[in-house]
Coordinates of C-alpha atoms in Angstrom, one line a residue:
Chain A
M1 CA -7.3 9.8 33.4
I2 CA -10.2 7.9 31.8
G3 CA -11.6 11.2 30.5
N4 CA -8.2 12.0 29.0
S5 CA -8.1 8.7 27.1
V6 CA -11.6 9.1 25.9
S7 CA -10.9 12.6 24.5
R8 CA -7.7 11.2 22.9
L9 CA -9.7 8.4 21.2
F10 CA -12.3 11.0 20.2
Y11 CA -9.7 13.2 18.5
Q12 CA -8.1 10.2 16.8
L13 CA -11.4 9.1 15.4
I14 CA -12.0 12.6 14.1
C15 CA -8.6 12.6 12.5
I16 CA -9.3 9.2 10.8
G17 CA -12.7 10.3 9.7
T18 CA -11.4 13.6 8.3
A19 CA -8.6 11.8 6.5
L20 CA -11.0 9.4 4.9
L21 CA -13.2 12.3 3.8
G22 CA -10.1 13.9 2.3
M23 CA -9.3 10.7 0.4
T24 CA -12.7 10.4 -1.1
G25 CA -13.4 14.1 -1.5
C26 CA -12.0 14.3 -5.0
E27 CA -14.1 11.5 -6.4
R28 CA -16.8 12.7 -8.7
S29 CA -20.2 11.2 -8.7
E30 CA -20.3 11.0 -12.5
P31 CA -19.3 7.7 -14.2
P32 CA -15.7 7.4 -15.3
V33 CA -14.9 8.6 -18.8
F34 CA -12.3 7.9 -21.4
R35 CA -9.5 10.4 -21.5
F36 CA -8.6 12.4 -24.5
N37 CA -5.2 11.6 -26.0
S38 CA -3.7 15.0 -25.2
V39 CA -0.1 13.8 -25.6
E40 CA -0.8 12.9 -29.2
W41 CA -2.6 16.2 -29.7
V42 CA 0.4 18.2 -28.5
K43 CA 2.7 15.9 -30.5
Q44 CA 0.8 16.6 -33.7
E45 CA 0.8 20.3 -33.0
K46 CA 4.5 20.3 -32.5
T47 CA 5.1 18.2 -35.6
H48 CA 2.8 20.1 -38.1
L49 CA 2.2 23.6 -36.7
A50 CA 4.5 26.6 -36.2
E51 CA 5.6 27.5 -32.6
G52 CA 2.7 28.9 -30.7
E53 CA 0.0 27.7 -33.2
H54 CA -2.7 25.3 -32.1
F55 CA -5.4 23.2 -33.7
P56 CA -9.0 24.5 -33.2
E57 CA -10.3 23.2 -29.9
D58 CA -13.6 22.1 -31.7
Y59 CA -11.6 19.1 -33.0
K60 CA -11.5 17.7 -29.5
A61 CA -15.3 17.5 -29.2
E62 CA -15.6 16.2 -32.8
I63 CA -13.1 13.4 -32.1
G64 CA -15.0 12.7 -28.9
T65 CA -18.3 12.4 -30.7
I66 CA -16.9 10.1 -33.4
M67 CA -15.1 7.9 -30.8
T68 CA -18.3 7.7 -28.7
A69 CA -20.5 6.8 -31.7
L70 CA -18.1 4.0 -32.6
F71 CA -16.8 2.7 -29.2
G72 CA -19.3 3.9 -26.6
T73 CA -18.2 4.8 -23.0
P74 CA -16.4 3.0 -20.2
D75 CA -19.8 2.1 -18.7
D76 CA -21.5 1.2 -22.0
P77 CA -18.9 0.0 -24.5
T78 CA -19.8 -0.9 -28.0
F79 CA -17.9 -2.0 -31.1
P80 CA -18.5 -1.1 -34.8
F81 CA -19.5 -4.3 -36.5
F82 CA -19.9 -2.8 -40.0
L83 CA -21.1 -5.9 -41.7
G84 CA -23.7 -6.8 -39.0
D85 CA -23.9 -10.4 -37.9
E86 CA -21.6 -11.5 -40.7
D87 CA -18.8 -9.2 -39.7
P88 CA -15.5 -11.1 -39.1
A89 CA -14.7 -8.8 -36.2
H90 CA -17.1 -10.9 -34.1
D91 CA -14.2 -13.3 -33.9
V92 CA -12.0 -10.5 -32.4
I93 CA -14.5 -8.9 -29.9
S94 CA -17.8 -9.9 -28.4
I95 CA -20.1 -7.4 -26.8
E96 CA -20.8 -9.8 -24.0
S97 CA -17.1 -10.0 -23.1
L98 CA -16.9 -6.2 -23.2
R99 CA -19.8 -5.8 -20.9
M100 CA -18.3 -8.3 -18.5
A101 CA -15.0 -6.4 -18.3
A102 CA -16.4 -2.9 -18.5
G103 CA -18.6 -0.9 -16.2
P104 CA -18.5 -0.5 -12.4
T105 CA -17.2 -3.5 -10.3
R106 CA -20.0 -5.7 -9.1
V107 CA -19.9 -7.4 -5.8
D108 CA -21.7 -10.6 -6.9
K109 CA -18.9 -11.3 -9.4
R110 CA -19.3 -15.0 -9.2
E111 CA -22.9 -14.8 -10.3
S112 CA -22.6 -12.2 -13.0
A113 CA -19.3 -10.4 -13.1
T114 CA -18.9 -6.9 -14.5
G115 CA -16.3 -4.3 -14.0
L116 CA -13.4 -6.7 -14.2
Y117 CA -11.1 -4.2 -15.9
R118 CA -11.8 -1.5 -13.3
E119 CA -11.3 -4.0 -10.5
H120 CA -8.0 -5.6 -11.7
C121 CA -6.4 -3.3 -14.3
A122 CA -7.5 0.3 -14.3
H123 CA -5.4 1.4 -11.3
C124 CA -2.3 0.9 -13.4
H125 CA -3.4 0.9 -17.0
G126 CA -6.0 3.6 -16.6
I127 CA -9.7 3.5 -17.5
T128 CA -8.7 4.5 -21.0
G129 CA -5.9 1.9 -21.3
N130 CA -3.4 4.8 -21.6
G131 CA -1.0 3.3 -19.1
A132 CA -1.5 6.3 -16.8
G133 CA -3.6 4.9 -14.0
D134 CA -3.2 6.4 -10.5
T135 CA -0.2 4.1 -9.6
A136 CA 1.5 4.4 -13.0
A137 CA 4.1 7.1 -12.2
S138 CA 5.5 5.0 -9.3
L139 CA 6.0 1.8 -11.3
E140 CA 9.1 0.7 -13.1
P141 CA 8.6 -0.1 -15.9
Y142 CA 5.5 2.1 -16.6
P143 CA 2.3 0.1 -17.2
R144 CA 1.6 -0.6 -20.9
D145 CA -0.2 2.1 -22.9
F146 CA -2.4 0.0 -25.1
R147 CA -3.2 2.9 -27.5
L148 CA 0.0 2.5 -29.5
G149 CA -1.1 -1.0 -30.5
K150 CA 2.2 -2.6 -29.6
F151 CA 2.7 -5.7 -27.5
K152 CA 6.1 -6.9 -26.4
F153 CA 5.6 -10.6 -25.6
K154 CA 3.8 -12.5 -28.3
S155 CA 4.2 -15.3 -30.8
T156 CA 3.7 -13.2 -33.9
P157 CA 6.3 -11.1 -35.7
L158 CA 6.9 -7.4 -35.3
R159 CA 4.1 -5.1 -36.5
S160 CA 1.6 -8.0 -36.1
P161 CA -1.0 -8.0 -33.3
P162 CA -0.7 -10.7 -30.6
T163 CA -3.0 -13.7 -30.5
D164 CA -5.6 -14.2 -27.8
H165 CA -3.4 -17.0 -26.5
D166 CA -0.5 -14.5 -26.1
L167 CA -2.5 -12.1 -24.1
T168 CA -4.0 -14.9 -22.0
E169 CA -0.5 -16.1 -21.2
I170 CA 0.4 -12.6 -19.9
L171 CA -2.7 -12.4 -17.8
V172 CA -2.3 -15.9 -16.4
N173 CA 1.5 -15.8 -15.8
G174 CA 2.0 -12.1 -15.2
I175 CA 5.3 -10.5 -16.2
P176 CA 8.2 -11.3 -13.9
G177 CA 10.3 -8.3 -13.0
S178 CA 7.4 -5.9 -13.5
A179 CA 4.4 -4.9 -11.5
M180 CA 2.1 -7.0 -13.7
P181 CA 0.8 -9.8 -11.5
S182 CA -0.7 -13.2 -12.4
F183 CA -4.5 -13.5 -12.6
R184 CA -4.3 -17.3 -12.6
T185 CA -7.1 -17.5 -10.1
L186 CA -9.7 -15.9 -12.3
P187 CA -12.1 -18.2 -14.2
E188 CA -11.4 -18.7 -17.9
D189 CA -14.4 -16.6 -19.1
Q190 CA -13.2 -13.7 -17.0
I191 CA -9.7 -13.9 -18.4
Q192 CA -11.1 -14.0 -22.0
S193 CA -13.3 -11.0 -21.3
L194 CA -10.2 -9.0 -20.1
V195 CA -8.3 -10.1 -23.2
E196 CA -11.0 -8.9 -25.5
Y197 CA -11.4 -5.6 -23.5
V198 CA -7.6 -5.0 -23.9
K199 CA -8.0 -5.5 -27.6
Y200 CA -11.0 -3.1 -27.6
L201 CA -9.0 -0.4 -25.8
T202 CA -6.1 -0.9 -28.1
M203 CA -8.2 -0.6 -31.3
R204 CA -10.0 2.4 -29.8
G205 CA -6.7 4.0 -28.9
Q206 CA -5.2 3.3 -32.3
F207 CA -8.2 4.9 -34.1
E208 CA -8.0 8.0 -31.9
R209 CA -4.4 8.4 -32.8
F210 CA -5.3 8.0 -36.5
L211 CA -7.9 10.8 -36.2
L212 CA -5.4 13.0 -34.5
G213 CA -2.9 12.3 -37.2
E214 CA -5.4 13.5 -39.8
L215 CA -6.0 17.0 -38.3
A216 CA -3.0 18.7 -39.9
A217 CA -4.3 17.9 -43.4
L218 CA -7.9 19.2 -42.7
D219 CA -7.1 22.9 -42.6
G220 CA -9.9 23.6 -40.1
E221 CA -12.5 21.5 -41.9
P222 CA -14.4 18.9 -39.9
L223 CA -13.3 15.2 -40.0
I224 CA -16.9 14.2 -40.8
D225 CA -19.4 17.0 -41.5
L226 CA -22.6 15.8 -39.9
S227 CA -24.5 19.0 -41.0
L228 CA -24.3 17.7 -44.6
V229 CA -27.0 15.1 -43.8
D230 CA -28.4 16.4 -40.5
K231 CA -29.6 19.8 -41.6
P232 CA -30.1 22.3 -38.8
D233 CA -33.4 23.4 -40.4
G234 CA -34.5 19.7 -40.7
G235 CA -34.5 19.9 -44.5
E236 CA -33.6 17.0 -46.9
P237 CA -29.9 16.8 -47.9
S238 CA -29.0 17.2 -51.5
E239 CA -27.5 14.3 -53.5
D240 CA -24.1 16.1 -53.6
D241 CA -24.2 16.5 -49.8
V242 CA -25.0 12.8 -49.3
E243 CA -22.2 11.9 -51.6
E244 CA -19.7 14.2 -49.9
F245 CA -20.8 12.8 -46.5
E246 CA -20.3 9.2 -47.6
D247 CA -16.8 10.0 -49.0
Q248 CA -15.9 11.5 -45.6
M249 CA -17.3 8.4 -43.8
Y250 CA -15.4 6.0 -46.1
A251 CA -12.1 8.0 -45.7
V252 CA -12.2 8.3 -42.0
I253 CA -14.1 5.2 -40.8
G254 CA -13.8 2.8 -43.7
E255 CA -10.1 3.3 -44.4
G256 CA -9.0 4.6 -41.0
L257 CA -10.7 2.1 -38.8
Q258 CA -11.9 -0.8 -40.8
E259 CA -9.0 -1.3 -43.1
R260 CA -6.0 0.0 -41.2
I261 CA -6.9 -1.2 -37.7
I262 CA -9.7 -3.8 -37.4
A263 CA -8.6 -5.8 -40.4
R264 CA -5.1 -6.2 -38.9
W265 CA -6.6 -7.8 -35.8
L266 CA -8.5 -10.5 -37.8
K267 CA -7.0 -14.0 -37.2
P268 CA -3.5 -13.1 -36.0
E269 CA -3.0 -16.8 -35.5
R270 CA -2.2 -17.0 -39.2
K271 CA 1.0 -15.1 -38.5
V272 CA 2.3 -17.1 -35.5
T273 CA 6.0 -17.8 -35.9
K274 CA 6.8 -21.5 -36.2
I275 CA 9.2 -22.7 -33.5
E276 CA 11.7 -25.1 -35.2
A277 CA 12.7 -28.1 -33.1
A278 CA 15.8 -27.7 -31.0
P279 CA 18.8 -29.8 -32.1
P280 CA 19.7 -32.8 -29.8
E281 CA 22.7 -31.0 -28.3
F282 CA 20.4 -28.4 -26.8
D283 CA 19.6 -31.1 -24.2
I284 CA 21.7 -30.4 -21.2
Q285 CA 22.4 -34.2 -20.9
H286 CA 23.8 -34.4 -24.4
Q287 CA 27.6 -34.9 -24.6
A288 CA 28.0 -32.0 -27.0
H289 CA 25.9 -29.6 -24.9
R290 CA 29.0 -27.8 -23.6
Q291 CA 30.2 -27.1 -27.2
F292 CA 26.7 -26.0 -28.1
V293 CA 26.7 -23.4 -25.3
Q294 CA 30.2 -22.3 -26.5
K295 CA 28.8 -21.8 -30.0
G296 CA 26.0 -19.7 -28.5
R297 CA 28.6 -17.6 -26.7
E298 CA 30.4 -16.9 -30.0
L299 CA 27.1 -15.9 -31.6
Y300 CA 26.3 -13.7 -28.7
F301 CA 29.4 -11.7 -29.3
A302 CA 29.6 -11.9 -33.1
K303 CA 26.7 -12.5 -35.4
G304 CA 24.0 -11.8 -32.8
N305 CA 25.7 -8.7 -31.5
C306 CA 23.8 -9.3 -28.3
M307 CA 26.6 -7.8 -26.1
Q308 CA 26.0 -4.4 -27.6
C309 CA 23.0 -4.0 -25.3
H310 CA 23.2 -6.8 -22.8
G311 CA 26.9 -6.3 -22.1
D312 CA 29.9 -8.6 -22.2
T313 CA 28.8 -10.4 -19.0
G314 CA 25.0 -10.3 -19.8
I315 CA 24.1 -8.0 -16.9
G316 CA 22.4 -5.5 -19.2
D317 CA 24.9 -2.8 -19.0
G318 CA 25.8 -2.4 -22.7
Q319 CA 23.4 0.3 -23.8
L320 CA 21.6 2.4 -21.2
N321 CA 20.4 5.4 -23.3
N322 CA 17.7 3.9 -25.4
F323 CA 14.0 4.6 -25.0
D324 CA 11.1 2.4 -25.9
D325 CA 8.6 3.3 -28.7
W326 CA 6.0 4.5 -26.2
T327 CA 8.5 7.2 -25.1
N328 CA 10.2 7.7 -28.5
D329 CA 6.7 8.3 -30.0
W330 CA 6.6 11.8 -28.5
I331 CA 10.1 12.7 -27.5
K332 CA 11.4 12.4 -31.0
S333 CA 8.6 14.7 -32.3
A334 CA 9.8 17.7 -30.4
D335 CA 13.6 17.3 -30.0
V336 CA 13.1 16.6 -26.3
D337 CA 16.2 16.6 -24.2
T338 CA 15.3 13.8 -21.7
A339 CA 17.7 15.2 -19.2
D340 CA 15.9 18.6 -19.2
P341 CA 12.3 18.5 -17.9
T342 CA 11.6 22.0 -19.2
S343 CA 12.1 20.7 -22.8
Y344 CA 9.1 18.4 -22.4
A345 CA 7.0 20.6 -20.0
D346 CA 4.2 20.8 -22.6
F347 CA 3.9 17.0 -22.7
S348 CA 4.2 16.7 -18.9
A349 CA 1.4 19.3 -18.5
V350 CA -1.0 17.0 -20.4
G351 CA -0.1 13.8 -18.5
A352 CA 3.1 12.4 -20.2
L353 CA 5.1 10.5 -17.7
P354 CA 8.8 11.5 -17.4
P355 CA 11.0 9.6 -20.0
R356 CA 12.9 6.7 -18.6
P357 CA 15.6 4.8 -20.6
V358 CA 14.7 1.2 -21.3
K359 CA 17.0 -1.3 -19.5
P360 CA 18.3 -4.3 -21.4
R361 CA 17.5 -7.5 -19.5
N362 CA 20.1 -8.7 -17.0
L363 CA 20.5 -12.3 -18.3
T364 CA 22.2 -13.6 -15.2
H365 CA 19.1 -13.3 -13.0
R366 CA 17.3 -16.2 -14.4
Y367 CA 14.0 -14.5 -15.0
Y368 CA 12.7 -13.3 -18.3
R369 CA 9.7 -11.0 -18.7
G370 CA 8.3 -12.9 -21.6
G371 CA 8.5 -16.3 -20.0
D372 CA 11.4 -18.6 -19.2
H373 CA 10.4 -21.6 -21.3
P374 CA 13.0 -22.3 -24.1
D375 CA 10.3 -21.6 -26.6
D376 CA 9.7 -18.2 -25.1
L377 CA 13.4 -17.3 -25.4
Y378 CA 13.4 -18.6 -29.0
L379 CA 10.5 -16.3 -29.9
R380 CA 12.1 -13.3 -28.2
L381 CA 15.3 -13.9 -30.3
R382 CA 13.5 -14.8 -33.6
N383 CA 10.9 -12.0 -33.5
G384 CA 12.5 -9.4 -31.3
I385 CA 10.5 -7.5 -28.7
E386 CA 8.1 -5.1 -30.2
G387 CA 8.4 -1.5 -29.1
T388 CA 11.9 -2.0 -27.7
P389 CA 15.4 -1.9 -29.2
M390 CA 15.5 -5.7 -29.1
P391 CA 15.6 -6.6 -32.9
A392 CA 14.4 -9.7 -34.7
S393 CA 17.2 -12.1 -35.4
T394 CA 16.3 -12.7 -39.1
A395 CA 19.9 -13.5 -40.1
M396 CA 20.4 -16.4 -37.7
T397 CA 19.3 -20.0 -38.5
S398 CA 17.1 -21.7 -36.1
D399 CA 20.0 -23.9 -34.8
E400 CA 22.0 -20.7 -34.2
I401 CA 19.1 -19.2 -32.3
W402 CA 18.8 -22.4 -30.2
A403 CA 22.6 -22.1 -29.4
V404 CA 22.1 -18.5 -28.2
V405 CA 19.1 -19.7 -26.1
A406 CA 21.4 -22.4 -24.6
Y407 CA 24.0 -19.9 -23.8
V408 CA 21.5 -17.4 -22.3
R409 CA 20.1 -20.2 -20.1
A410 CA 23.6 -21.2 -19.0
M411 CA 24.6 -17.6 -18.2
P412 CA 23.6 -17.5 -14.6
Y413 CA 25.8 -20.5 -13.9
L414 CA 28.9 -19.6 -15.9
D415 CA 32.0 -18.1 -14.3
S416 CA 32.6 -15.8 -17.2
T417 CA 29.3 -14.1 -16.8
R418 CA 29.3 -13.7 -13.1
D419 CA 30.6 -10.8 -11.1
E420 CA 33.2 -11.7 -8.4
S421 CA 31.0 -10.1 -5.8
E422 CA 28.1 -12.4 -6.7
K423 CA 30.0 -15.6 -6.0
P424 CA 29.7 -17.2 -2.6
V425 CA 32.9 -16.7 -0.7
N426 CA 33.2 -20.5 -0.1
E427 CA 32.4 -21.4 -3.8
K428 CA 35.7 -23.2 -4.3
Q429 CA 35.2 -25.3 -1.3
V430 CA 31.7 -26.0 -2.4
M431 CA 32.8 -27.0 -5.9
R432 CA 35.4 -29.3 -4.5
Chain B
M1 CA 0.5 17.3 21.4
V2 CA -1.7 14.6 20.2
I3 CA -4.0 17.1 18.6
R4 CA -1.1 19.0 16.9
N5 CA 0.3 15.7 15.5
S6 CA -3.1 14.6 14.3
W7 CA -3.7 17.8 12.5
F8 CA -0.3 17.4 10.8
V9 CA -1.3 13.9 9.7
I10 CA -4.7 15.1 8.5
V11 CA -3.2 17.9 6.4
L12 CA -0.6 15.6 5.0
I13 CA -3.1 12.9 4.0
V14 CA -5.6 15.4 2.6
V15 CA -2.9 17.1 0.5
M16 CA -1.4 13.8 -0.7
S17 CA -4.8 12.1 -1.5
S18 CA -6.0 15.2 -3.2
F19 CA -2.9 15.1 -5.4
V20 CA -3.3 11.4 -6.2
G21 CA -7.1 11.7 -6.7
C22 CA -7.1 14.8 -8.8
Y23 CA -4.0 14.3 -10.8
Q24 CA -5.6 12.3 -13.6
R25 CA -8.6 14.6 -13.7
T26 CA -6.6 17.8 -14.0
V27 CA -3.8 16.9 -16.4
A28 CA -5.7 14.5 -18.6
P29 CA -8.9 16.1 -19.7
A30 CA -12.0 13.9 -20.3
L31 CA -13.0 13.1 -23.8
T32 CA -15.9 15.6 -24.5
F33 CA -18.6 14.6 -26.9
D34 CA -22.0 15.7 -28.1
Q35 CA -24.4 12.8 -27.2
K36 CA -27.0 13.8 -29.8
K37 CA -24.4 14.1 -32.5
A38 CA -22.9 10.8 -31.5
E39 CA -26.3 9.1 -31.8
T40 CA -26.9 10.7 -35.2
L41 CA -23.5 9.6 -36.4
D42 CA -24.1 6.1 -35.0
S43 CA -27.4 5.9 -37.0
E44 CA -25.6 7.2 -40.2
I45 CA -22.9 4.6 -39.7
K46 CA -25.5 1.9 -39.6
K47 CA -27.3 3.2 -42.6
M48 CA -24.1 3.1 -44.7
E49 CA -23.2 0.2 -46.9
W50 CA -19.8 -1.1 -45.9
D51 CA -18.0 -3.8 -47.7

C-alpha cells in the first residue's frame, strides 16, 4: 500500500518535472530581440508590388542595421541625440530612464531597478512594443501596438502625441474595462522610466514604419549605402561619394526621424486642450440641472450624432462594424474581408492578430476607459479618441459639450436609457 | 491509470506550452542586423553635422 503511494508520488513528480521542462524548453538562451515589423512589410508589398512580387530580403537586414545603430537593442537601448548635450530630445527621453526600464528583470529592484518593462509590460505589449506579447491574442481589446504612434486617452488633440502626464495617468490608473492594470504601487521614478520607454518604443516603431514606407521608391537601391564611405578595400572615399552618402543620411535619418518623428514629440504640453469651466447648471444640485441634462440628450441625438455609434439607449449598439486604426492600417491595404480568414492569411502568417470590430462604449455601465472625471469625458468629446471612429466634436461649444457630459453621466440612472431587464423587479416599490 | 492520465497531461502541457512559447519566435522573425555595420553607421551618424 505504502509502496503504491510512493510510486504514485514518484510518477506525479516526474510528470510535473517533465511538464516544467516542456514549458521552459522553447526558451532560447540568447537575449530577447526586437521583432521586425513583418506586417508592415507585407502591407507595403501588397500596396506597391504586383501579386507574387516581393521586396529584396536584403532590406530586412539593412533596416535592422539602421535601427540598431540608432536605437540599440532591448538589453542595451540607446537614442539618437543628434545635437549632443544640447539636443532638445533630452527632454523627451533620458538614457538613464531607458536603462531602468530595459534589460532583464533584476531581483534587487528596490536598490537599482532594471527590466521594468519586461517585468510589467512585455507579456502583453511585447518586447518590441508591437502589442503582440504572449498573452495578446487572448485579450479584448488587444494590447496597444505602440509602433503606430497613436494613443487614445490624452489631453492633446488628434495627431498630437500624448504628454508625459497623460501616459503617467494611464500607468497609475490603468484602463477600466481592459486588461491594462494600475501600477499605482510603483515608485514615481519607475513610472517615469516606463513612460519614457513607451515613448522610445513608439518613436522606434514609427521610424521602422517610415523606413518600410520608403522601400517601394528605392528600386532595389540601399536606403543608406555605407559602402560609399566604408570602402571594402579600406580606401578613402571620393568627395562625390561623401556628398551622396550625406544626402542619403539627411533624407533618411534627418527628415525621416529627426523632423517627422522626434520633433513632433518635443513639448507636447504646448498642445494640451484647454478645458473650459463647466456652467453652473452642470452641478447636480443646481435647480436647472435637469433641463441641462435634457439639453445634453437633444445634442446626443442631433448635433452630436452620438447615437449613430452608441445607440439610442447608449448601450453601444449603434455601429458594430467599424475597426480601429491599428487594424484598418493593414486590412484596408489589401481589401481584406474580415469575415474570411483566408483573405488575410499572408498577414496572419507574419503575426497579425485576427481583426476584431471596435465596440462603441456602453455608456450605461458607469465606467469609461479614459477616466470617469468630468474633465476626462470633456476631453474625449472635444478631442475624440485617436485611432478609433470617435470623432472630435469641433462643431460644439464648450457649454454644449458639458451638456452632453451631463447627459452621459446621468445615463446609467435614466429610465429612457435602461433596458427593462436591467431594472430591479421591485424598483417601483423602492422608488416609492 | 494514473500513469496513463499523467502522460496525457504531459503531452497536453508540452504541446500547449510549446505553442505559446514558440509562437512569437516563429511567426514574427527577429530583427536581423550586422553589428559591424551598425557600429560603422553609428560612428558616421556621430560624425555628421545635424542642425
